[in-house]
mmCIF file of C-alpha atoms in Angstrom:
data_model
loop_
_atom_site.group_PDB
_atom_site.id
_atom_site.type_symbol
_atom_site.label_atom_id
_atom_site.label_comp_id
_atom_site.label_asym_id
_atom_site.label_seq_id
_atom_site.Cartn_x
_atom_site.Cartn_y
_atom_site.Cartn_z
ATOM 1 C CA MET A 399 82.801 100.467 69.629
ATOM 2 C CA GLU A 400 82.811 97.166 67.800
ATOM 3 C CA VAL A 401 80.927 94.272 69.328
ATOM 4 C CA SER A 402 84.103 92.162 69.291
ATOM 5 C CA ALA A 403 86.068 94.800 71.251
ATOM 6 C CA ALA A 404 83.292 94.987 73.858
ATOM 7 C CA ALA A 405 83.197 91.184 74.074
ATOM 8 C CA GLU A 406 86.983 91.038 74.506
ATOM 9 C CA ARG A 407 86.847 93.610 77.318
ATOM 10 C CA GLU A 408 84.024 91.755 79.037
ATOM 11 C CA ALA A 409 85.966 88.488 78.761
ATOM 12 C CA LEU A 410 89.051 90.086 80.368
ATOM 13 C CA LEU A 411 86.992 91.534 83.202
ATOM 14 C CA ARG A 412 85.294 88.179 83.790
ATOM 15 C CA GLU A 413 88.738 86.559 83.758
ATOM 16 C CA TRP A 414 89.884 89.045 86.429
ATOM 17 C CA LEU A 415 86.887 88.233 88.647
ATOM 18 C CA GLY A 416 87.438 84.523 88.019
ATOM 19 C CA MET A 417 91.015 84.808 89.287
ATOM 20 C CA TRP A 418 89.646 86.079 92.595
ATOM 21 C CA LEU A 419 87.139 83.238 92.810
ATOM 22 C CA ALA A 420 89.874 80.682 92.132
ATOM 23 C CA GLY A 421 92.454 82.499 94.263
ATOM 24 C CA GLU A 422 94.951 82.036 91.422
ATOM 25 C CA ASP A 423 96.925 84.542 89.377
ATOM 26 C CA ARG A 424 96.195 83.408 85.831
ATOM 27 C CA GLY A 425 97.830 86.342 84.099
ATOM 28 C CA ILE A 426 97.446 89.592 86.002
ATOM 29 C CA THR A 427 100.479 91.139 84.265
ATOM 30 C CA ARG A 428 98.929 90.157 80.919
ATOM 31 C CA ILE A 429 95.566 91.861 81.483
ATOM 32 C CA PHE A 430 96.812 94.958 83.366
ATOM 33 C CA ALA A 431 99.098 97.565 81.801
ATOM 34 C CA ALA A 432 102.544 97.827 83.397
ATOM 35 C CA ASP A 433 101.629 101.281 84.787
ATOM 36 C CA ALA A 434 97.969 100.522 85.624
ATOM 37 C CA LEU A 435 96.258 102.138 88.600
ATOM 38 C CA TYR A 436 93.753 100.109 90.655
ATOM 39 C CA VAL A 437 91.660 101.900 93.316
ATOM 40 C CA GLU A 438 89.538 99.887 95.755
ATOM 41 C CA SER A 439 86.138 101.218 96.854
ATOM 42 C CA TRP A 440 87.304 101.828 100.409
ATOM 43 C CA GLY A 441 90.493 103.732 99.603
ATOM 44 C CA PRO A 442 93.647 101.671 98.980
ATOM 45 C CA TYR A 443 95.249 101.889 95.560
ATOM 46 C CA TYR A 444 97.891 99.853 93.743
ATOM 47 C CA ARG A 445 100.200 101.202 91.026
ATOM 48 C CA GLY A 446 101.455 98.949 88.288
ATOM 49 C CA ALA A 447 100.641 95.411 87.222
ATOM 50 C CA SER A 448 103.372 93.951 89.439
ATOM 51 C CA GLU A 449 102.001 95.688 92.557
ATOM 52 C CA ILE A 450 98.453 94.614 91.634
ATOM 53 C CA ALA A 451 99.745 91.031 91.356
ATOM 54 C CA HIS A 452 101.517 91.338 94.731
ATOM 55 C CA TRP A 453 98.334 92.660 96.392
ATOM 56 C CA PHE A 454 96.306 89.842 94.846
ATOM 57 C CA ARG A 455 98.671 87.123 96.099
ATOM 58 C CA GLU A 456 99.027 88.674 99.566
ATOM 59 C CA TRP A 457 95.271 89.284 99.979
ATOM 60 C CA ASN A 458 94.540 85.644 99.135
ATOM 61 C CA THR A 459 96.652 84.561 102.135
ATOM 62 C CA ARG A 460 94.189 86.424 104.404
ATOM 63 C CA GLY A 461 90.829 85.560 102.875
ATOM 64 C CA ARG A 462 88.896 84.208 99.955
ATOM 65 C CA VAL A 463 86.368 85.604 97.534
ATOM 66 C CA VAL A 464 83.289 83.377 97.470
ATOM 67 C CA ARG A 465 81.202 85.475 95.064
ATOM 68 C CA TRP A 466 82.090 88.099 92.513
ATOM 69 C CA ASP A 467 79.381 87.995 89.886
ATOM 70 C CA ALA A 468 79.452 90.377 86.935
ATOM 71 C CA GLY A 469 76.170 91.956 85.904
ATOM 72 C CA ARG A 470 75.605 94.564 83.212
ATOM 73 C CA PHE A 471 78.477 95.987 81.200
ATOM 74 C CA PHE A 472 78.619 99.451 79.636
ATOM 75 C CA HIS A 473 81.182 100.617 77.055
ATOM 76 C CA SER A 474 82.029 104.042 75.641
ATOM 77 C CA GLY A 475 85.243 104.732 73.786
ATOM 78 C CA ARG A 476 88.202 103.580 75.845
ATOM 79 C CA TRP A 477 86.020 103.191 78.964
ATOM 80 C CA SER A 478 83.935 100.355 80.345
ATOM 81 C CA ALA A 479 81.872 99.897 83.481
ATOM 82 C CA VAL A 480 80.595 96.704 85.043
ATOM 83 C CA GLU A 481 78.088 96.189 87.839
ATOM 84 C CA TRP A 482 78.894 93.347 90.214
ATOM 85 C CA SER A 483 77.950 91.564 93.417
ATOM 86 C CA PHE A 484 80.736 90.612 95.849
ATOM 87 C CA ARG A 485 81.220 88.488 98.974
ATOM 88 C CA CYS A 486 84.428 87.538 100.749
ATOM 89 C CA GLU A 487 85.250 85.611 103.898
ATOM 90 C CA MET A 488 88.387 86.572 105.766
ATOM 91 C CA ARG A 489 90.410 84.125 107.848
ATOM 92 C CA ASP A 490 89.723 86.244 110.958
ATOM 93 C CA GLY A 491 85.972 85.576 110.551
ATOM 94 C CA VAL A 492 84.969 88.916 108.997
ATOM 95 C CA VAL A 493 82.523 88.525 106.120
ATOM 96 C CA GLN A 494 81.956 91.386 103.709
ATOM 97 C CA GLU A 495 79.203 91.517 101.117
ATOM 98 C CA PHE A 496 78.228 94.421 98.876
ATOM 99 C CA ASP A 497 77.334 95.415 95.345
ATOM 100 C CA GLY A 498 79.553 97.607 93.246
ATOM 101 C CA VAL A 499 80.597 99.094 89.957
ATOM 102 C CA SER A 500 84.047 99.167 88.431
ATOM 103 C CA VAL A 501 84.962 101.909 85.973
ATOM 104 C CA VAL A 502 87.728 100.662 83.709
ATOM 105 C CA GLY A 503 90.031 102.560 81.349
ATOM 106 C CA TRP A 504 91.768 100.614 78.574
ATOM 107 C CA ASP A 505 95.110 101.231 76.900
ATOM 108 C CA ALA A 506 95.787 100.973 73.162
ATOM 109 C CA GLU A 507 96.852 97.309 73.535
ATOM 110 C CA GLY A 508 93.533 96.329 75.150
ATOM 111 C CA ARG A 509 94.900 96.031 78.695
ATOM 112 C CA ILE A 510 93.388 97.556 81.813
ATOM 113 C CA ALA A 511 95.096 100.917 82.374
ATOM 114 C CA SER A 512 92.905 101.997 85.281
ATOM 115 C CA LEU A 513 90.216 100.416 87.409
ATOM 116 C CA LYS A 514 88.271 102.209 90.116
ATOM 117 C CA GLU A 515 85.690 100.439 92.277
ATOM 118 C CA TYR A 516 82.578 101.971 93.820
ATOM 119 C CA GLY A 517 80.738 100.048 96.561
ATOM 120 C CA CYS A 518 77.061 99.972 97.498
ATOM 121 C CA ASN A 519 75.533 98.478 100.644
ATOM 122 C CA ILE A 520 73.184 95.556 99.845
ATOM 123 C CA ASP A 521 71.096 96.158 102.979
ATOM 124 C CA ASN A 522 68.845 98.753 101.324
ATOM 125 C CA TYR A 523 65.874 100.274 103.133
ATOM 126 C CA ASP A 524 63.467 103.201 102.953
ATOM 127 C CA PRO A 525 64.321 105.699 105.739
ATOM 128 C CA TYR A 526 60.887 107.339 105.302
ATOM 129 C CA ALA A 527 58.834 104.109 105.565
ATOM 130 C CA ASP A 528 57.477 104.907 109.043
ATOM 131 C CA SER A 529 57.808 108.682 109.347
ATOM 132 C CA PRO A 530 58.122 111.900 107.340
ATOM 133 C CA SER A 531 61.493 112.306 109.079
ATOM 134 C CA PRO A 532 64.248 109.907 108.047
ATOM 135 C CA ASN A 533 65.107 106.971 110.286
ATOM 136 C CA PHE A 534 68.619 105.854 109.295
ATOM 137 C CA LYS A 535 70.247 102.685 110.578
ATOM 138 C CA ASN A 536 73.101 103.287 112.983
ATOM 139 C CA GLU A 537 75.649 100.734 111.855
ATOM 140 C CA ARG A 538 79.276 100.640 110.795
ATOM 141 C CA ILE A 539 79.915 99.916 107.150
ATOM 142 C CA LEU A 540 83.001 97.727 106.830
ATOM 143 C CA TRP A 541 84.456 99.035 103.603
ATOM 144 C CA PHE A 542 84.003 102.808 104.128
#
């Protein structure tokens, strides 16, 4: 893959994350293919750029994203992956914070054709720190 194509993909993904931080649709139907599929880490999916735009606008009436920082990017053929760190605050007081990876498929026009998120708890710990038997935390994970 050319460096310029990778840079263009990274710029579009950063633009997508920036829209969430601003709470403003700055061109969702431009960066997502008309028939794109978006799958959130906890299960919901959205089909098509117009439904993705609807979800974005509706979600932003219920909460706000306060951090969505992109980390490392990986590219191979028509696929990209990006590591990220996320935090949102909902109007009902629920705060969610986790790390994740998005796996992104691109169409021939350079738009996002598919995006699937994978979440990872940021409260990491060693379950074997105090015993040869695991000691797992007993807590509810909000997004799974």
